[in-house]
XYZ file of C-alpha atoms in Angstrom:
590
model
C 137.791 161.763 54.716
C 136.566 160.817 58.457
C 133.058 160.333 57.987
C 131.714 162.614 61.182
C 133.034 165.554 59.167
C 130.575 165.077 56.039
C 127.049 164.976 58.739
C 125.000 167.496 58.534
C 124.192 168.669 62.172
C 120.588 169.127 61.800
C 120.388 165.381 60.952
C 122.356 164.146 64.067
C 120.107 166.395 66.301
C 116.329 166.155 64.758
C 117.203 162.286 64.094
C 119.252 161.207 66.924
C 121.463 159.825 64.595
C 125.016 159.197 65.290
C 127.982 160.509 63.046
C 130.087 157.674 61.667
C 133.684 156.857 62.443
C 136.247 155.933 65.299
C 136.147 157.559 68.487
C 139.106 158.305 70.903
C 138.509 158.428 74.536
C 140.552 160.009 76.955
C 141.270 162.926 79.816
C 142.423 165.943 78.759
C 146.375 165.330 80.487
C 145.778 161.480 79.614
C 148.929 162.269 77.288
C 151.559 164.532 78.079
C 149.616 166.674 80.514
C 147.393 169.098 78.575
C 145.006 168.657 76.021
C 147.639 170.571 73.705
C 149.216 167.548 74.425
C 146.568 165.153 72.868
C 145.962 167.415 69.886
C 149.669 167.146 69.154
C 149.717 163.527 68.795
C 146.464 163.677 66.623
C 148.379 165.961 64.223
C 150.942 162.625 63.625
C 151.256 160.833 60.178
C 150.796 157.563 62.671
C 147.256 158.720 63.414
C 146.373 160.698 60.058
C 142.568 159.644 59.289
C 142.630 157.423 62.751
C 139.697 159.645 64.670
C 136.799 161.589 63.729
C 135.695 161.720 67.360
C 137.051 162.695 70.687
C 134.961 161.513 74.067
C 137.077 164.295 75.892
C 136.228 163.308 80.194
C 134.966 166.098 82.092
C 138.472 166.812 84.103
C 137.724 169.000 80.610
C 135.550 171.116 83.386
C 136.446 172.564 86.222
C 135.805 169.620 88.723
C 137.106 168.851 92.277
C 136.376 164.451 92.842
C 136.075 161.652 91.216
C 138.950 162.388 88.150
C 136.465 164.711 86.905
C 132.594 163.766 87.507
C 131.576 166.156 90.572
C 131.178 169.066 88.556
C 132.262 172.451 90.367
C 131.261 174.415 86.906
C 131.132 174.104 82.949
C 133.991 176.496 82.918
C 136.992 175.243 80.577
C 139.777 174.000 83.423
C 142.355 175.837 82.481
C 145.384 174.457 83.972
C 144.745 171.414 81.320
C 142.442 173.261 78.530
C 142.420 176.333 76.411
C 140.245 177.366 73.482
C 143.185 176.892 71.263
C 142.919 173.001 71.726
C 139.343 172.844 70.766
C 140.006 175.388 67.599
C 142.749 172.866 66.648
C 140.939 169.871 66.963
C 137.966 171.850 64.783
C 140.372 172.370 62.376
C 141.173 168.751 62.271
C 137.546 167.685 61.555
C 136.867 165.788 64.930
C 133.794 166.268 67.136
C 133.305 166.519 70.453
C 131.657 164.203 72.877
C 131.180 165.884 76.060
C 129.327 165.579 79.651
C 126.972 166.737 81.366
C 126.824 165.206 84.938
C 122.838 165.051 85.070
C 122.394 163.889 88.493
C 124.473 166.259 91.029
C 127.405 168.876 91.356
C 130.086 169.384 93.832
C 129.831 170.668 97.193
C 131.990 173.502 95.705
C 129.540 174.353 93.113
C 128.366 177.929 93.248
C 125.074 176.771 93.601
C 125.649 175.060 97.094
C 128.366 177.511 98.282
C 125.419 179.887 98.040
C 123.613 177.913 100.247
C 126.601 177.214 103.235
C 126.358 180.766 102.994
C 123.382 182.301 102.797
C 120.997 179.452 104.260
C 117.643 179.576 103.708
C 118.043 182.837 102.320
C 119.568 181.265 99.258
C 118.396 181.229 96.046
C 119.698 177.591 95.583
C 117.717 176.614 98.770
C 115.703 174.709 96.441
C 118.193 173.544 94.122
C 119.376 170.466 95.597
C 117.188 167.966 97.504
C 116.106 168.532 101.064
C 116.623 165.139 102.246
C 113.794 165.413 105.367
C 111.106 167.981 102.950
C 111.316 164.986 100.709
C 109.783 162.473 102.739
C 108.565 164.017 105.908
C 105.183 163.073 104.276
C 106.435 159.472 104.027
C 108.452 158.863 106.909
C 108.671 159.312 110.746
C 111.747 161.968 112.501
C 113.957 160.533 114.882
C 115.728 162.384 118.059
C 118.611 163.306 115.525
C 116.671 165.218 113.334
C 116.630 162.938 110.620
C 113.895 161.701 108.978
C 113.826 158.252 107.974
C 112.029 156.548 105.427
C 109.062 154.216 106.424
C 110.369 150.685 105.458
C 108.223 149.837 102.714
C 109.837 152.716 101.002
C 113.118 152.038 102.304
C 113.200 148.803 100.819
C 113.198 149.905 97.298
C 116.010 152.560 97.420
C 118.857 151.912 95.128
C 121.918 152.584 96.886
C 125.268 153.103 95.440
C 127.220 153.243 98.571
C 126.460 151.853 102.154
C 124.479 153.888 104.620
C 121.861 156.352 103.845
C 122.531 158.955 100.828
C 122.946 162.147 102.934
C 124.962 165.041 103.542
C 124.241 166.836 106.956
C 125.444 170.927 106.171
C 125.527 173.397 108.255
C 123.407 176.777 108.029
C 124.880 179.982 109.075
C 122.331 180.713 111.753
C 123.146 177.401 112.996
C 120.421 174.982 112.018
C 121.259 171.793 110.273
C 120.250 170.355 107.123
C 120.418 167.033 105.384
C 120.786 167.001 101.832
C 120.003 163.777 99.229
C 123.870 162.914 98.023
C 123.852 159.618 96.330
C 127.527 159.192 95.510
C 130.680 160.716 97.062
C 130.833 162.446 100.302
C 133.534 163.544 102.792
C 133.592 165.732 106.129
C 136.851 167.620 107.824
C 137.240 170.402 110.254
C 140.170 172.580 109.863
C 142.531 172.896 112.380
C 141.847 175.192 115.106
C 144.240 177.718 116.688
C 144.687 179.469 120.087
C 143.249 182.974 118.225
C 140.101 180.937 117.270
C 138.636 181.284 121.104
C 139.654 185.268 121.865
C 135.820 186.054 121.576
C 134.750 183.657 124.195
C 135.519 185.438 126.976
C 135.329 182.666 129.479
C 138.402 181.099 127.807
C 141.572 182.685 129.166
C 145.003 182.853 126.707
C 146.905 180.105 128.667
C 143.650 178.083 128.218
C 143.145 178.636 124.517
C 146.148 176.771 123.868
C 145.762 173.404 126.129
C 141.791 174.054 124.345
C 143.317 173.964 120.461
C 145.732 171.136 121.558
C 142.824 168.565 123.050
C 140.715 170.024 119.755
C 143.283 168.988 117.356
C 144.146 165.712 118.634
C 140.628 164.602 118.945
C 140.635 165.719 115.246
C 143.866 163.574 114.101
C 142.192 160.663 115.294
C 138.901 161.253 113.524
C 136.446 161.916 116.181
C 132.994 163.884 115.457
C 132.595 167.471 117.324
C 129.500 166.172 118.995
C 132.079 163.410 121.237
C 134.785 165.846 122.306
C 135.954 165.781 125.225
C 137.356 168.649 127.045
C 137.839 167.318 130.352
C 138.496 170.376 133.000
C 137.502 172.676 130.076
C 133.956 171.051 129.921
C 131.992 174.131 130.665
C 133.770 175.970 127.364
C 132.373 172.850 125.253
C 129.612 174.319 123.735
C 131.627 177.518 122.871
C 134.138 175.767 121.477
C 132.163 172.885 119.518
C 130.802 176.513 117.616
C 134.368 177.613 116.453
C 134.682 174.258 115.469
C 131.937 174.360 113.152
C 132.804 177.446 111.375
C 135.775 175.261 110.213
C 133.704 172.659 108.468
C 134.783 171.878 105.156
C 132.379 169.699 102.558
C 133.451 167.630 99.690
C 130.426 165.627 98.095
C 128.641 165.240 95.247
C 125.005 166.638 96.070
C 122.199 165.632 94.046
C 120.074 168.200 91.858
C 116.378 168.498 92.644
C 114.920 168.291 89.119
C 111.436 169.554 90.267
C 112.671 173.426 90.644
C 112.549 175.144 87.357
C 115.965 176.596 88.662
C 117.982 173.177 87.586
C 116.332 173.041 84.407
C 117.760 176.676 83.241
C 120.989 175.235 84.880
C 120.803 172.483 82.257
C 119.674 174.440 79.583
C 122.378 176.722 80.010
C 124.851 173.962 80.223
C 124.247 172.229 76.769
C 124.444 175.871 75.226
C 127.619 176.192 76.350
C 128.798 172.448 75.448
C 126.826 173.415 72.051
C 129.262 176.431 71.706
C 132.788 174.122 73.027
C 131.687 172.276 69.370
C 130.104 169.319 71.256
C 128.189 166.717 69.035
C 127.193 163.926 71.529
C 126.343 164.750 75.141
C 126.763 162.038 77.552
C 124.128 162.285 80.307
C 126.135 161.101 82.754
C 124.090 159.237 86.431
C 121.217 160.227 84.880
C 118.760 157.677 85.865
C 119.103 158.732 90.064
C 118.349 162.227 88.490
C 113.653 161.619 88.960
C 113.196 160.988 92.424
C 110.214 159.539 93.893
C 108.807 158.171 96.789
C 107.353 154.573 96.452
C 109.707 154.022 93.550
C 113.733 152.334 93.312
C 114.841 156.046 92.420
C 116.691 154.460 89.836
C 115.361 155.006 86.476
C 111.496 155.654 87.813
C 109.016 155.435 85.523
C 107.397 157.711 84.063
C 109.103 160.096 85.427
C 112.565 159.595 84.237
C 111.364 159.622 80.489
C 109.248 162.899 81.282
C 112.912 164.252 82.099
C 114.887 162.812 79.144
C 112.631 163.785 76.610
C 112.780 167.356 78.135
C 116.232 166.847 77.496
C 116.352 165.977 74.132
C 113.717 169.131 73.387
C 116.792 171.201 74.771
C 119.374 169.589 73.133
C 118.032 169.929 69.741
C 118.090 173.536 70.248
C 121.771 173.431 70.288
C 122.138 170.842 67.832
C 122.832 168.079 69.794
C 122.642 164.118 70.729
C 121.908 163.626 73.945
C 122.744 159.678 74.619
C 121.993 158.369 78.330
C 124.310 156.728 80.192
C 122.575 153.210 81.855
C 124.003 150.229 83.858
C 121.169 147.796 84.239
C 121.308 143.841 83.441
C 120.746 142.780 80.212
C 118.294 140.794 81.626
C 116.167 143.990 82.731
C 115.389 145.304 79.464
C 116.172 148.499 79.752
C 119.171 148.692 77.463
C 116.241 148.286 74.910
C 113.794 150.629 76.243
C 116.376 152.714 76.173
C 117.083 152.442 72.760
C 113.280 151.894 71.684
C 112.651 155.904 72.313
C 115.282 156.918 69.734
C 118.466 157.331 72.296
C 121.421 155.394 70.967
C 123.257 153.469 74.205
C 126.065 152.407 75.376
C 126.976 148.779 74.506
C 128.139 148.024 77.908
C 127.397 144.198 77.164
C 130.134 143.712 74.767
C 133.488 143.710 76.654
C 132.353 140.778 78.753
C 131.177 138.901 75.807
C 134.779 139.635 73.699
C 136.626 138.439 76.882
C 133.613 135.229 77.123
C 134.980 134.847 73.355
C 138.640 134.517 73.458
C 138.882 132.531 76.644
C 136.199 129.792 75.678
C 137.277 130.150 71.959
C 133.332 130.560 71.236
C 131.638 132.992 68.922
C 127.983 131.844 70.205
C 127.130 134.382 72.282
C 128.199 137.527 70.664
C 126.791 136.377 67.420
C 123.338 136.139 69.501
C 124.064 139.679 70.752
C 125.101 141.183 67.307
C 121.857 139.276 65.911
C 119.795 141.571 68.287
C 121.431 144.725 67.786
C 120.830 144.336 63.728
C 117.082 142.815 63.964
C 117.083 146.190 66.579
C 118.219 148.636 65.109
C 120.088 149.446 68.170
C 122.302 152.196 68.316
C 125.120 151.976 70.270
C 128.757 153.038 71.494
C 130.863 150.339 72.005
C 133.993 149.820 74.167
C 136.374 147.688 75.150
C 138.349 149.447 78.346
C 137.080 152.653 79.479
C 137.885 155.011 82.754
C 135.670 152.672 84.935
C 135.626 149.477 84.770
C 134.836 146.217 83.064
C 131.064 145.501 83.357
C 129.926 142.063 84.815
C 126.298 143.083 86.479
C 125.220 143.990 83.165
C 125.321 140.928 81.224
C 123.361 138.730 84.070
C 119.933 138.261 83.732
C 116.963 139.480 85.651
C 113.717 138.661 87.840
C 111.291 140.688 86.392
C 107.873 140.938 88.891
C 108.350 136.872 88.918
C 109.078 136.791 85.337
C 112.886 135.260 84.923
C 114.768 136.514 81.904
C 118.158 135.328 81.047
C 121.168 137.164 80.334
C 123.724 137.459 77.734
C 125.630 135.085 79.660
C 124.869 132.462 82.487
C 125.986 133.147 85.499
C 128.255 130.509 85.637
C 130.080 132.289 82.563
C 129.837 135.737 83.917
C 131.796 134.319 87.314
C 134.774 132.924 85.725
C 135.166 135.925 83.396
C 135.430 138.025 86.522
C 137.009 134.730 88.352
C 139.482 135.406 85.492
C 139.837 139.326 85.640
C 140.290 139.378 88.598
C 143.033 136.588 88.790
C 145.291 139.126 86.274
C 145.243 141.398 89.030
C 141.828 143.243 88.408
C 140.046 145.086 91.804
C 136.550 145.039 92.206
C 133.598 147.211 92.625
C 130.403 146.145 94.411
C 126.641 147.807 95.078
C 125.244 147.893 98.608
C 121.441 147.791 99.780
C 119.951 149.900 102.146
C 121.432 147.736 105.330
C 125.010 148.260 103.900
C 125.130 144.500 102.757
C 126.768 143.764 99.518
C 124.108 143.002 97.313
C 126.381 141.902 94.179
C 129.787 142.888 92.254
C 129.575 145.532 89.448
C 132.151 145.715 87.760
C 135.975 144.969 87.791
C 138.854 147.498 87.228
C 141.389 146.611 85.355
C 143.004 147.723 81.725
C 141.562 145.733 79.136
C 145.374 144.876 77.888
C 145.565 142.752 81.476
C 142.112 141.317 81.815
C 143.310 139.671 78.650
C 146.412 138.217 80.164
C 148.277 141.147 78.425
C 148.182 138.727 75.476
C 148.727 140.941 72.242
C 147.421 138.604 70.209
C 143.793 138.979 71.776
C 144.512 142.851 72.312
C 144.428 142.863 68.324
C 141.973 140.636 67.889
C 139.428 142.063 69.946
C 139.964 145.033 68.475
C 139.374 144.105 65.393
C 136.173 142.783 66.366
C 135.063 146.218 68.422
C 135.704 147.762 64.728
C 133.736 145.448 62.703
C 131.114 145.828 65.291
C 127.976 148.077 64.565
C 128.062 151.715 66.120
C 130.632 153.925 66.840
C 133.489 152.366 68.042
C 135.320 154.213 71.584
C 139.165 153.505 71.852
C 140.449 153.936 75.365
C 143.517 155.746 75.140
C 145.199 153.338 77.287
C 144.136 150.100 75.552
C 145.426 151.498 72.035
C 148.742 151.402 73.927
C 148.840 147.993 75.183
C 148.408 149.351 78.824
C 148.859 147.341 81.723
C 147.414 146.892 85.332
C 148.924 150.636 87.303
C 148.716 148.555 90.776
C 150.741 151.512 92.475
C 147.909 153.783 91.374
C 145.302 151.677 93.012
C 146.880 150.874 95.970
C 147.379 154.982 96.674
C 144.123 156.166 95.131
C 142.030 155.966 98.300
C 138.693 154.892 98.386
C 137.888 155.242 94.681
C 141.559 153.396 94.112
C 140.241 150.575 92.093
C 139.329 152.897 89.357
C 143.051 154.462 88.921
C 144.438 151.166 87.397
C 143.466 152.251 84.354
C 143.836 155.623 83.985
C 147.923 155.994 83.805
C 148.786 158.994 82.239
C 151.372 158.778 79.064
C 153.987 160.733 78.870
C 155.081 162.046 75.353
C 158.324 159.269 75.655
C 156.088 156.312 76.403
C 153.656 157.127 73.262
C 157.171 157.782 71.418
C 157.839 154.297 72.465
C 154.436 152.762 72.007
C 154.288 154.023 68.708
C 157.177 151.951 67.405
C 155.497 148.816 68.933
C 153.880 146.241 66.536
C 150.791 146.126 68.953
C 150.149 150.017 68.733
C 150.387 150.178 64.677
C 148.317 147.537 63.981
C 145.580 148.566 66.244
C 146.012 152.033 64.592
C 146.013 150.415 60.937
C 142.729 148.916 61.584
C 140.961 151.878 62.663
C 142.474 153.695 60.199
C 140.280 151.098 58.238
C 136.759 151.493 60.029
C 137.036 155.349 60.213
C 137.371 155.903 56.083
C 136.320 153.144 54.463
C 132.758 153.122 53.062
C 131.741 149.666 53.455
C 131.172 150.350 57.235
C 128.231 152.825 55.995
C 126.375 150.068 54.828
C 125.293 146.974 56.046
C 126.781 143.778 58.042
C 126.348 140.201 58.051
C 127.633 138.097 60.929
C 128.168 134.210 60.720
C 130.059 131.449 61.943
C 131.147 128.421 59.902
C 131.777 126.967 63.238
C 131.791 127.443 66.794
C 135.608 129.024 67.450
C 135.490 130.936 63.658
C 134.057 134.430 63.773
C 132.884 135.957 60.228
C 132.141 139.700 60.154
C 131.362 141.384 56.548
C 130.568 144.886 55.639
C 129.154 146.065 52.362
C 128.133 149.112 50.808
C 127.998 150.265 47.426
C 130.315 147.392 45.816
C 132.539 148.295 48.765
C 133.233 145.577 51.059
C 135.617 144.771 54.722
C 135.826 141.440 56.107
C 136.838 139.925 59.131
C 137.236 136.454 59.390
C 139.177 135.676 63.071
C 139.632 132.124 64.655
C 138.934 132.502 68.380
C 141.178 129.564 69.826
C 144.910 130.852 68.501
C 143.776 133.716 68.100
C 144.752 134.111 64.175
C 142.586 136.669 61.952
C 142.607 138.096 58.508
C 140.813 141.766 56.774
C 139.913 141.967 53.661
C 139.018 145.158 52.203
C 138.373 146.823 48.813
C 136.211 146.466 45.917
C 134.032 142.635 46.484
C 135.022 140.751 43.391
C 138.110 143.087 42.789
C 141.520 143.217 44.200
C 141.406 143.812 47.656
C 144.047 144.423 49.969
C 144.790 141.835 53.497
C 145.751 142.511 56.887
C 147.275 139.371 58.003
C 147.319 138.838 62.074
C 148.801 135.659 64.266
């Protein structure tokens, strides 16, 4: 029986605690097309007893950017989702871990279409963050209207992208306004036509055609209203530089302004509903850019970020829920523990690095010192191996902390030819910016976890065998369970976010026919078969290494034991499992 199914949901919400088992992580047309799809292939003998939890990405929502993560609302997306598929996957005992995207919403929310359209009239006028109300008190305007930052202030910003984080919308009565958007942001102008200028009555018909023409060519080559150039029809440009901006079109993720009460009845109405989909665990997805303040990195501020996050979790348990933030910080920082210290498990975004460290040095030392910690801990965590973004490097470096230098999980040295190594198999890679636009460092590298291995099966199996004898719930990337490779085509076209779509190929039903019959697939699924039901992963683990390249991982629990023991230079491993001192049964890899 999959463990999740036998938790009682008042402990998992008044305790934080997480439900026990494997968890599958994938899109909702990750397989197939539509969820249906997914819940099909969960009904298979192959993968009887294989999940008791489904991380199901918020494409799940009705969502317009980034594969899923600039919310428009928490409607179910119908083209890929239908209450059906989550009464099926009830049925099949496996709970939901869901989003909610704490930080912003899209452009095409109806929260900010409210405000394109109504102005200051809006309800939502205080919804979203006034970029210049925010730190007119702390700044000095400029002839373009924007205010800018004074530069001790400046200085600390976090930035995610180059340039300032701002969206400049239009009002209807004409006025502009610049809102606080720290991610994704795009402007267009629709194309204009000959009938767009009959109300300006110094623009005759003949005119209103050579007019559109010179309008749409400046716009195919990407030129801002404010430049146009009409030439003989220069007297008209004001008129038609109006028309123009009637035909503005936004797509952005705009941050929420957690100080109106507005956003927090947005939120509270949110995990209802995610409550009511049958969610367990709610990711809080960007939250630490959600507690802005001036002075401060606006990046997990303190105190006010765990002011918010403890509203949160007083909202959450309402509904019966886990709310589990979502941090990238260096280990180096701390805050992986801090994070953990006030009862929120985390994700263990330390551990692919330190798998892929493993197999290419053939040395258990480091993980061993990072499992140590997350026992003496009591850490609780989500691990992963691939995921939809990328391969974490910034978080296992170590930090500066006011003068005080900590080290990180690895040396830097280590963490550079891991990515050195990644990124020689054909990963891409992402980088942060400071304020200036200079690249301050990489972040992480995109690629599937199958090909940052050297699409080696025999480390594919091996590090998953150590993700399940790992504490916490372990999260299997859809992809990765099928030995995916490096989707270059997908990078190449995806645009400015391309780097991410290596890893997110969708299967068709024929290639998980295929992968099904593949050695590499049906051990991986044998093994979590393994971790999900067997009751020596309720108890306790000890972690050893008789020496340097052999990795010894042991569960026990009620006279119920699992054992790992995995040599990390050819890559050869064994499980045990079954009664200790009995007959057990072996799994026999390499």
């Amino acid at each position: 029986m999959p463990w999740a199914v036998a938790m009682h949901k008042e402990t998992i919400a008044d305790q934080q605690t997480l439900p026990k088992g494997v968890m599958l992580n994938a899109y909702p047309d990750s397989i197939g097309g539509r969820l249906s799809d997914i819940v099909d292939i969960l009904k298979r003998p192959e993968l009887k007893d294989s999940f008791s939890l489904f991380y199901i990405l918020p494409t799940f929502f009705n969502s317009d950017l980034d594969r899923g993560f600039s919310i428009i609302d928490y409607g179910l997306n119908d083209e890929l989702v239908t209450q059906q598929d989550i009464d099926e996957l009830n049925r099949l005992g496996i709970l939901f871990k869901l989003d909610l995207v704490l930080n912003h919403l899209s452009v095409r929310s109806p929260q900010f279409q409210d405000l394109l359209q109504r102005g200051s009239a809006s309800e939502f006028k205080d919804f979203f963050v006034d970029w210049n109300e925010f730190w007119a008190p702390h700044g000095d305007i400029g002839a373009d209207g924007l205010v800018m930052p004074h530069e001790e202030h400046l200085q600390k910003l976090f930035m995610r992208k180059p340039g300032l984080p701002i969206l400049k919308v239009r009002f209807p009565d004409g006025s502009e306004r610049l809102y606080w958007n720290t991610f994704y942001q795009d402007i267009n102008y629709g194309e204009v036509v000959p009938e767009d200028f009959a109300s300006i009555p110094s623009i005759e018909p003949d005119q209103a055609h050579s007019i559109a023409a010179l309008v749409n060519q400046a716009l195919s080559e990407k030129m801002a209203p404010d430049t146009l150039d009409l030439g003989c029809f220069a007297h008209v440009r004001d008129d038609v530089i109006a028309v123009l901006e009637q035909k503005r079109q936004y797509l952005g993720q705009m941050d929420l302004n957690a100080r109106s009460e507005k956003v927090w009845d947005f939120y509270d109405d949110t995990l209802r509903r995610l409550s009511d989909y049958g969610a367990k665990i709610v990711r809080l997805d960007a939250f630490a850019y959600l507690h802005k303040e001036p002075g401060q990195a606006n990046f997990f501020n303190r105190p006010g970020t765990w002011d918010y996050l403890e509203r949160l979790k007083g909202i959450a348990r309402k509904y019966d829920l886990i709310v589990f933030p979502e941090i990238h910080a260096e280990y180096g920082s701390g805050l992986y523990e801090e994070v953990a210290a006030q009862g929120f498990p985390i994700y263990d975004f330390f551990f692919p690095g330190l798998v892929i460290d493993a197999l290419e040095r053939g040395s258990s030392d480091a993980l061993l010192r990072w499992v140590a910690e997350v026992q003496e801990k009591d850490i609780k965590t989500i691990n992963m191996l691939g995921c939809h973004d990328g391969i974490p490097v910034l978080d296992l470096r170590g930090a500066d902390i006011d003068g005080d230098p900590r080290r990180g999980l690895l040396e830097d040295a280590s963490i550079d030819t891991v990515m050195e190594r990644i990124i020689e198999r054909g990963g891409r890679v992402k980088n942060l910016y400071g304020p200036d636009g200079k690249k301050i460092s990489y972040y992480q590298v995109n690629a599937t976890f199958f090909s940052a291995l050297g699409e080696d099966e025999r480390k594919l199996r091996l590090a998953r065998a150590i993700q399940l004898f790992m504490p916490g719930i372990p999260q299997v990337w859809y992809l990765d369970l099928f030995a995916g490779a490096n989707d270059y085509a997908a990078a190449d076209n995806g645009g400015a976010a391309g780097h991410k779509e290596i890893n997110r190929t969708n299967l068709s039903k024929a290639d998980v026919e295929e992968g099904l019959q593949r050695a590499v697939v049906q051990d991986q699924l044998a093994m979590i078969r393994l971790r999900n039901t067997s009751p020596a992963f309720e108890g306790t683990l000890q972690a050893e290494a008789s020496a340097d390249h052999l990795l010894h991982l042991t569960w026990e629990h009620q006279g119920e034991e699992a054992r790992l023991e995995a040599n990390l230079r050819d890559y050869r491993f064994e499980i045990r499992h079954g009664p200790k001192g009995g007959t057990q049964q072996v799994l026999s890899f390499g």
